[in-house]
Amino acid sequence: CVGQGGAGPLRYSLAEELERDSVVGNIAEDLGVAPSQLAARKARVVAEGSEQLFHLDPSSGVLTAKDSLDREQICPQSETCT
């Protein structure tokens, strides 16, 4: 997620085994914009892989985990997972 004026990306840390629908962050608050601006700008989450891991509610800015996250499943055979 890139902030206004190119301020840099937003980064979120997630605990392993995070439960489904757990709140990860609030993108609107973190960017310093009104949630209505996210909806007006058609904000969305785009996955690099085939599986969408997160859900963004553009009316509130809340980012949640779509399912329980399992590091071994997401990053098999890797000591670190980003």
PDB file of C-alpha atoms in Angstrom:
ATOM      1  CA  CYS A   1       0.000   0.000   0.000  1.00  0.00           C
ATOM      2  CA  VAL A   2       1.558   3.312  -1.011  1.00  0.00           C
ATOM      3  CA  GLY A   3       0.800   6.453   0.962  1.00  0.00           C
ATOM      4  CA  GLN A   4      -0.104   9.872  -0.351  1.00  0.00           C
ATOM      5  CA  GLY A   5       2.657  11.801  -2.030  1.00  0.00           C
ATOM      6  CA  GLY A   6       4.809   8.697  -2.315  1.00  0.00           C
ATOM      7  CA  ALA A   7       5.445   8.646   1.447  1.00  0.00           C
ATOM      8  CA  GLY A   8       6.349   4.982   1.169  1.00  0.00           C
ATOM      9  CA  PRO A   9       4.653   1.653   1.577  1.00  0.00           C
ATOM     10  CA  LEU A  10       2.595   0.596   4.563  1.00  0.00           C
ATOM     11  CA  ARG A  11       3.783  -2.627   6.155  1.00  0.00           C
ATOM     12  CA  TYR A  12       1.855  -4.902   8.457  1.00  0.00           C
ATOM     13  CA  SER A  13       3.155  -7.782  10.555  1.00  0.00           C
ATOM     14  CA  LEU A  14       0.997 -10.826  11.025  1.00  0.00           C
ATOM     15  CA  ALA A  15       1.162 -13.461  13.687  1.00  0.00           C
ATOM     16  CA  GLU A  16       1.370 -17.043  12.493  1.00  0.00           C
ATOM     17  CA  GLU A  17      -1.945 -18.884  12.790  1.00  0.00           C
ATOM     18  CA  LEU A  18      -3.825 -15.571  12.672  1.00  0.00           C
ATOM     19  CA  GLU A  19      -7.524 -16.404  12.778  1.00  0.00           C
ATOM     20  CA  ARG A  20      -9.954 -15.844   9.929  1.00  0.00           C
ATOM     21  CA  ASP A  21     -11.451 -12.302   9.827  1.00  0.00           C
ATOM     22  CA  SER A  22      -8.824 -10.953  12.254  1.00  0.00           C
ATOM     23  CA  VAL A  23      -8.170  -7.241  11.788  1.00  0.00           C
ATOM     24  CA  VAL A  24      -4.735  -6.606  10.281  1.00  0.00           C
ATOM     25  CA  GLY A  25      -4.944  -2.817  10.130  1.00  0.00           C
ATOM     26  CA  ASN A  26      -6.907   0.187   8.966  1.00  0.00           C
ATOM     27  CA  ILE A  27      -5.532   1.428   5.673  1.00  0.00           C
ATOM     28  CA  ALA A  28      -7.579   4.651   5.679  1.00  0.00           C
ATOM     29  CA  GLU A  29      -6.251   5.646   9.114  1.00  0.00           C
ATOM     30  CA  ASP A  30      -2.688   4.652   8.251  1.00  0.00           C
ATOM     31  CA  LEU A  31      -2.769   6.668   5.021  1.00  0.00           C
ATOM     32  CA  GLY A  32      -4.451   9.608   6.773  1.00  0.00           C
ATOM     33  CA  VAL A  33      -7.436   9.678   4.424  1.00  0.00           C
ATOM     34  CA  ALA A  34     -11.174   9.421   4.959  1.00  0.00           C
ATOM     35  CA  PRO A  35     -12.571   5.932   4.336  1.00  0.00           C
ATOM     36  CA  SER A  36     -14.880   7.454   1.709  1.00  0.00           C
ATOM     37  CA  GLN A  37     -11.769   8.314  -0.335  1.00  0.00           C
ATOM     38  CA  LEU A  38     -10.823   4.628  -0.502  1.00  0.00           C
ATOM     39  CA  ALA A  39     -14.224   3.748  -1.924  1.00  0.00           C
ATOM     40  CA  ALA A  40     -14.169   6.720  -4.316  1.00  0.00           C
ATOM     41  CA  ARG A  41     -10.719   5.697  -5.581  1.00  0.00           C
ATOM     42  CA  LYS A  42     -11.834   2.041  -5.876  1.00  0.00           C
ATOM     43  CA  ALA A  43      -9.184   0.784  -3.460  1.00  0.00           C
ATOM     44  CA  ARG A  44      -8.629  -2.969  -3.559  1.00  0.00           C
ATOM     45  CA  VAL A  45      -6.187  -5.652  -2.488  1.00  0.00           C
ATOM     46  CA  VAL A  46      -4.261  -7.329  -5.299  1.00  0.00           C
ATOM     47  CA  ALA A  47      -2.564 -10.677  -4.661  1.00  0.00           C
ATOM     48  CA  GLU A  48       0.772 -11.558  -6.236  1.00  0.00           C
ATOM     49  CA  GLY A  49      -0.133 -15.237  -6.283  1.00  0.00           C
ATOM     50  CA  SER A  50      -3.339 -17.020  -7.122  1.00  0.00           C
ATOM     51  CA  GLU A  51      -4.689 -16.915  -3.555  1.00  0.00           C
ATOM     52  CA  GLN A  52      -6.162 -13.775  -2.023  1.00  0.00           C
ATOM     53  CA  LEU A  53      -5.100 -13.721   1.652  1.00  0.00           C
ATOM     54  CA  PHE A  54      -6.697 -10.440   2.716  1.00  0.00           C
ATOM     55  CA  HIS A  55      -9.979  -8.570   2.425  1.00  0.00           C
ATOM     56  CA  LEU A  56     -10.309  -4.784   2.357  1.00  0.00           C
ATOM     57  CA  ASP A  57     -13.572  -3.116   3.315  1.00  0.00           C
ATOM     58  CA  PRO A  58     -13.317   0.079   1.246  1.00  0.00           C
ATOM     59  CA  SER A  59     -16.134   1.754   3.186  1.00  0.00           C
ATOM     60  CA  SER A  60     -14.178   1.566   6.469  1.00  0.00           C
ATOM     61  CA  GLY A  61     -10.552   0.981   5.408  1.00  0.00           C
ATOM     62  CA  VAL A  62     -10.303  -2.149   7.577  1.00  0.00           C
ATOM     63  CA  LEU A  63      -7.970  -4.867   6.260  1.00  0.00           C
ATOM     64  CA  THR A  64      -8.708  -8.391   7.525  1.00  0.00           C
ATOM     65  CA  ALA A  65      -7.294 -11.883   7.016  1.00  0.00           C
ATOM     66  CA  LYS A  66      -9.582 -13.911   4.723  1.00  0.00           C
ATOM     67  CA  ASP A  67      -8.563 -17.208   6.305  1.00  0.00           C
ATOM     68  CA  SER A  68      -6.309 -18.505   9.043  1.00  0.00           C
ATOM     69  CA  LEU A  69      -2.710 -17.929   7.933  1.00  0.00           C
ATOM     70  CA  ASP A  70      -0.250 -20.800   8.102  1.00  0.00           C
ATOM     71  CA  ARG A  71       3.375 -19.898   7.303  1.00  0.00           C
ATOM     72  CA  GLU A  72       4.261 -23.464   6.274  1.00  0.00           C
ATOM     73  CA  GLN A  73       1.441 -23.394   3.746  1.00  0.00           C
ATOM     74  CA  ILE A  74       2.198 -19.918   2.385  1.00  0.00           C
ATOM     75  CA  CYS A  75       6.012 -20.180   2.332  1.00  0.00           C
ATOM     76  CA  PRO A  76       6.935 -23.871   2.300  1.00  0.00           C
ATOM     77  CA  GLN A  77      10.600 -24.745   2.857  1.00  0.00           C
ATOM     78  CA  SER A  78      11.489 -21.173   3.803  1.00  0.00           C
ATOM     79  CA  GLU A  79      12.832 -19.964   7.145  1.00  0.00           C
ATOM     80  CA  THR A  80      11.379 -16.471   6.638  1.00  0.00           C
ATOM     81  CA  CYS A  81       8.085 -15.539   5.022  1.00  0.00           C
ATOM     82  CA  THR A  82       7.221 -12.080   3.725  1.00  0.00           C
TER      83      THR A  82
END
